[in-house]
mmCIF file of N, CA and C in Angstrom:
data_model
loop_
_atom_site.group_PDB
_atom_site.id
_atom_site.type_symbol
_atom_site.label_atom_id
_atom_site.label_comp_id
_atom_site.label_asym_id
_atom_site.label_seq_id
_atom_site.Cartn_x
_atom_site.Cartn_y
_atom_site.Cartn_z
ATOM 1 N N MET A 1 1.047 -1.001 0.219
ATOM 2 C CA MET A 1 -0.039 -0.400 -0.194
ATOM 3 C C MET A 1 0.790 1.064 -0.005
ATOM 4 N N VAL A 2 0.759 2.067 -0.333
ATOM 5 C CA VAL A 2 1.305 3.372 -0.997
ATOM 6 C C VAL A 2 0.293 5.107 -0.476
ATOM 7 N N GLY A 3 1.262 6.005 -0.409
ATOM 8 C CA GLY A 3 0.422 6.873 0.816
ATOM 9 C C GLY A 3 1.645 8.216 0.458
ATOM 10 N N ASN A 4 1.570 8.956 1.543
ATOM 11 C CA ASN A 4 2.029 10.512 1.491
ATOM 12 C C ASN A 4 2.388 10.375 3.416
ATOM 13 N N ASN A 5 4.192 10.935 3.025
ATOM 14 C CA ASN A 5 3.989 11.578 4.545
ATOM 15 C C ASN A 5 4.070 12.924 4.263
ATOM 16 N N VAL A 6 3.390 13.518 5.430
ATOM 17 C CA VAL A 6 2.709 14.579 5.377
ATOM 18 C C VAL A 6 3.132 15.678 6.547
ATOM 19 N N SER A 7 4.948 16.419 5.643
ATOM 20 C CA SER A 7 4.890 17.812 6.543
ATOM 21 C C SER A 7 4.609 19.044 8.260
ATOM 22 N N HIS A 8 5.070 19.174 8.118
ATOM 23 C CA HIS A 8 4.267 20.535 8.836
ATOM 24 C C HIS A 8 4.182 21.379 7.944
ATOM 25 N N SER A 9 4.644 21.245 6.561
ATOM 26 C CA SER A 9 4.578 22.473 5.663
ATOM 27 C C SER A 9 3.518 21.989 4.686
ATOM 28 N N ASN A 10 3.183 20.677 5.242
ATOM 29 C CA ASN A 10 2.051 20.184 4.163
ATOM 30 C C ASN A 10 2.366 20.231 3.291
ATOM 31 N N ARG A 11 4.214 20.145 2.855
ATOM 32 C CA ARG A 11 4.619 18.966 2.031
ATOM 33 C C ARG A 11 4.178 17.278 1.941
ATOM 34 N N LYS A 12 4.090 16.808 1.057
ATOM 35 C CA LYS A 12 3.677 15.476 0.896
ATOM 36 C C LYS A 12 5.087 14.673 -0.671
ATOM 37 N N THR A 13 5.593 13.419 0.199
ATOM 38 C CA THR A 13 6.234 12.668 -0.440
ATOM 39 C C THR A 13 5.612 11.240 -0.477
ATOM 40 N N LYS A 14 6.240 10.965 -0.918
ATOM 41 C CA LYS A 14 5.908 8.567 -1.377
ATOM 42 C C LYS A 14 6.113 8.072 -0.343
ATOM 43 N N ARG A 15 5.275 7.578 -0.253
ATOM 44 C CA ARG A 15 6.195 6.410 1.818
ATOM 45 C C ARG A 15 5.109 5.508 0.871
ATOM 46 N N LYS A 16 5.579 4.341 1.508
ATOM 47 C CA LYS A 16 5.169 2.880 1.460
ATOM 48 C C LYS A 16 4.440 1.713 2.462
ATOM 49 N N PHE A 17 3.863 1.103 3.127
ATOM 50 C CA PHE A 17 3.344 1.045 4.014
ATOM 51 C C PHE A 17 3.512 -0.740 3.563
ATOM 52 N N ASN A 18 4.525 -0.901 4.241
ATOM 53 C CA ASN A 18 4.824 -2.262 4.515
ATOM 54 C C ASN A 18 4.499 -3.565 5.370
ATOM 55 N N VAL A 19 4.221 -4.701 5.466
ATOM 56 C CA VAL A 19 3.692 -5.894 5.359
ATOM 57 C C VAL A 19 4.145 -6.487 7.297
ATOM 58 N N ASN A 20 4.334 -6.556 8.581
ATOM 59 C CA ASN A 20 4.629 -6.525 9.782
ATOM 60 C C ASN A 20 4.968 -7.527 9.313
ATOM 61 N N LEU A 21 6.004 -8.663 9.264
ATOM 62 C CA LEU A 21 6.218 -9.960 8.797
ATOM 63 C C LEU A 21 7.598 -10.491 9.996
ATOM 64 N N PHE A 22 6.749 -11.394 10.858
ATOM 65 C CA PHE A 22 8.836 -11.795 10.233
ATOM 66 C C PHE A 22 8.444 -13.701 11.058
ATOM 67 N N ARG A 23 9.691 -14.531 11.718
ATOM 68 C CA ARG A 23 9.886 -15.994 11.073
ATOM 69 C C ARG A 23 9.461 -16.292 12.315
ATOM 70 N N LYS A 24 8.808 -17.254 12.919
ATOM 71 C CA LYS A 24 8.544 -17.111 13.823
ATOM 72 C C LYS A 24 8.099 -19.584 13.841
ATOM 73 N N LYS A 25 9.104 -19.670 14.998
ATOM 74 C CA LYS A 25 9.408 -21.511 14.897
ATOM 75 C C LYS A 25 7.640 -21.816 16.084
ATOM 76 N N PHE A 26 6.129 -22.783 15.521
ATOM 77 C CA PHE A 26 5.495 -22.926 16.094
ATOM 78 C C PHE A 26 5.292 -24.929 16.795
ATOM 79 N N TYR A 27 5.286 -24.593 18.149
ATOM 80 C CA TYR A 27 5.540 -26.434 17.851
ATOM 81 C C TYR A 27 3.502 -27.177 17.503
ATOM 82 N N TRP A 28 3.807 -28.096 15.944
ATOM 83 C CA TRP A 28 2.273 -28.114 15.938
ATOM 84 C C TRP A 28 2.059 -29.816 16.215
ATOM 85 N N VAL A 29 0.851 -29.619 17.408
ATOM 86 C CA VAL A 29 1.271 -30.433 18.288
ATOM 87 C C VAL A 29 0.366 -31.693 17.871
ATOM 88 N N GLU A 30 -0.546 -31.952 16.829
ATOM 89 C CA GLU A 30 -0.812 -32.851 15.610
ATOM 90 C C GLU A 30 -0.711 -33.300 15.127
ATOM 91 N N GLU A 31 0.381 -33.129 14.635
ATOM 92 C CA GLU A 31 1.310 -33.743 13.407
ATOM 93 C C GLU A 31 3.144 -34.010 14.722
ATOM 94 N N ASP A 32 3.888 -33.002 15.439
ATOM 95 C CA ASP A 32 4.359 -33.549 16.904
ATOM 96 C C ASP A 32 5.441 -33.820 15.937
ATOM 97 N N CYS A 33 5.977 -32.024 15.455
ATOM 98 C CA CYS A 33 6.777 -31.268 14.564
ATOM 99 C C CYS A 33 6.528 -30.054 14.874
ATOM 100 N N TRP A 34 8.142 -29.495 14.941
ATOM 101 C CA TRP A 34 7.642 -28.345 14.662
ATOM 102 C C TRP A 34 7.622 -27.912 13.387
ATOM 103 N N ILE A 35 6.979 -26.394 12.962
ATOM 104 C CA ILE A 35 7.359 -25.493 11.960
ATOM 105 C C ILE A 35 7.413 -24.215 11.532
ATOM 106 N N SER A 36 8.155 -23.782 10.916
ATOM 107 C CA SER A 36 8.309 -22.099 10.943
ATOM 108 C C SER A 36 7.863 -21.305 10.205
ATOM 109 N N LEU A 37 7.024 -20.162 10.098
ATOM 110 C CA LEU A 37 5.647 -18.862 9.744
ATOM 111 C C LEU A 37 6.286 -18.326 9.588
ATOM 112 N N ASN A 38 6.513 -17.698 7.648
ATOM 113 C CA ASN A 38 6.698 -15.944 8.499
ATOM 114 C C ASN A 38 5.680 -15.611 8.090
ATOM 115 N N ILE A 39 5.479 -15.646 9.738
ATOM 116 C CA ILE A 39 3.963 -14.727 9.715
ATOM 117 C C ILE A 39 3.659 -13.009 10.526
ATOM 118 N N SER A 40 2.080 -12.587 9.714
ATOM 119 C CA SER A 40 2.456 -11.369 10.748
ATOM 120 C C SER A 40 1.907 -10.717 11.718
ATOM 121 N N ALA A 41 1.795 -10.047 11.783
ATOM 122 C CA ALA A 41 1.453 -9.791 13.614
ATOM 123 C C ALA A 41 -0.112 -9.720 13.602
ATOM 124 N N SER A 42 -1.074 -9.900 13.075
ATOM 125 C CA SER A 42 -2.667 -10.064 13.109
ATOM 126 C C SER A 42 -3.121 -11.371 12.591
ATOM 127 N N GLY A 43 -2.022 -12.519 11.889
ATOM 128 C CA GLY A 43 -1.938 -14.231 11.959
ATOM 129 C C GLY A 43 -1.214 -14.644 13.079
ATOM 130 N N LEU A 44 -0.017 -13.707 13.900
ATOM 131 C CA LEU A 44 -0.301 -14.759 15.549
ATOM 132 C C LEU A 44 -0.809 -14.443 16.160
ATOM 133 N N ARG A 45 -2.359 -12.867 16.131
ATOM 134 C CA ARG A 45 -2.894 -13.030 17.131
ATOM 135 C C ARG A 45 -4.285 -14.403 17.551
ATOM 136 N N THR A 46 -4.670 -14.212 15.494
ATOM 137 C CA THR A 46 -5.524 -15.278 15.163
ATOM 138 C C THR A 46 -4.419 -16.843 15.680
ATOM 139 N N ILE A 47 -3.811 -16.502 15.026
ATOM 140 C CA ILE A 47 -2.696 -18.412 15.973
ATOM 141 C C ILE A 47 -3.577 -18.551 17.623
ATOM 142 N N ASN A 48 -3.488 -17.461 18.357
ATOM 143 C CA ASN A 48 -3.876 -17.298 19.427
ATOM 144 C C ASN A 48 -4.907 -17.530 19.691
ATOM 145 N N LYS A 49 -6.075 -16.992 19.436
ATOM 146 C CA LYS A 49 -7.035 -17.094 19.513
ATOM 147 C C LYS A 49 -7.654 -18.319 19.264
ATOM 148 N N ILE A 50 -7.320 -18.935 18.292
ATOM 149 C CA ILE A 50 -8.037 -20.477 17.743
ATOM 150 C C ILE A 50 -7.212 -21.462 17.532
ATOM 151 N N GLY A 51 -5.804 -21.658 18.242
ATOM 152 C CA GLY A 51 -5.319 -22.843 17.776
ATOM 153 C C GLY A 51 -4.250 -22.652 16.192
ATOM 154 N N LEU A 52 -3.021 -23.461 16.996
ATOM 155 C CA LEU A 52 -2.554 -23.122 14.838
ATOM 156 C C LEU A 52 -3.464 -24.755 14.422
ATOM 157 N N ASP A 53 -3.907 -25.025 14.941
ATOM 158 C CA ASP A 53 -3.792 -26.297 14.049
ATOM 159 C C ASP A 53 -5.895 -26.290 13.130
ATOM 160 N N ALA A 54 -6.333 -24.705 13.658
ATOM 161 C CA ALA A 54 -6.962 -24.400 13.287
ATOM 162 C C ALA A 54 -7.064 -22.794 11.811
ATOM 163 N N ALA A 55 -5.875 -22.658 12.892
ATOM 164 C CA ALA A 55 -5.808 -21.059 12.045
ATOM 165 C C ALA A 55 -4.809 -22.323 10.571
ATOM 166 N N LEU A 56 -3.972 -22.788 10.765
ATOM 167 C CA LEU A 56 -2.913 -23.372 9.177
ATOM 168 C C LEU A 56 -4.160 -24.581 7.888
ATOM 169 N N LYS A 57 -5.339 -24.699 9.412
ATOM 170 C CA LYS A 57 -6.706 -25.536 7.613
ATOM 171 C C LYS A 57 -7.086 -23.777 8.091
ATOM 172 N N LYS A 58 -7.667 -22.711 7.981
ATOM 173 C CA LYS A 58 -7.517 -21.860 7.452
ATOM 174 C C LYS A 58 -7.837 -21.205 6.552
ATOM 175 N N ALA A 59 -6.046 -21.027 6.482
ATOM 176 C CA ALA A 59 -4.942 -20.304 5.671
ATOM 177 C C ALA A 59 -4.724 -21.298 4.551
ATOM 178 N N ALA A 60 -5.283 -22.926 4.446
ATOM 179 C CA ALA A 60 -4.945 -22.963 3.673
ATOM 180 C C ALA A 60 -6.196 -23.537 2.376
ATOM 181 N N ALA A 61 -7.453 -23.644 3.217
ATOM 182 C CA ALA A 61 -8.264 -23.288 2.655
ATOM 183 C C ALA A 61 -8.478 -21.893 2.142
ATOM 184 N N ASN A 62 -8.027 -20.609 2.899
ATOM 185 C CA ASN A 62 -7.699 -18.838 1.236
ATOM 186 C C ASN A 62 -7.023 -19.342 1.208
ATOM 187 N N GLY A 63 -5.688 -20.678 0.254
ATOM 188 C CA GLY A 63 -4.679 -20.585 -0.791
ATOM 189 C C GLY A 63 -3.336 -19.868 -0.369
ATOM 190 N N TYR A 64 -3.113 -20.176 1.585
ATOM 191 C CA TYR A 64 -2.457 -18.959 1.626
ATOM 192 C C TYR A 64 -0.939 -19.604 1.872
ATOM 193 N N LEU A 65 -1.332 -21.156 1.979
ATOM 194 C CA LEU A 65 0.332 -21.067 2.481
ATOM 195 C C LEU A 65 1.175 -22.227 1.183
ATOM 196 N N ASN A 66 1.757 -22.787 1.382
ATOM 197 C CA ASN A 66 2.564 -22.123 0.129
ATOM 198 C C ASN A 66 3.372 -23.725 0.898
ATOM 199 N N ALA A 67 2.899 -25.041 0.181
ATOM 200 C CA ALA A 67 3.572 -26.221 1.136
ATOM 201 C C ALA A 67 5.029 -26.388 1.047
#
């Protein structure tokens, strides 16, 4: 996503809004293994809310996983 930085004098310069991604390791109890995911902060909140297995199934159904 792109937008503008607006200074105090109302001068506008282009900027980018980048996704807040980081690499995180999770222990997947159902498969008894560790997995590494590139995940956003909102994705981490989703995993904390509904659980890893349900979040992976939801991501696979939406086409977000690259196995």
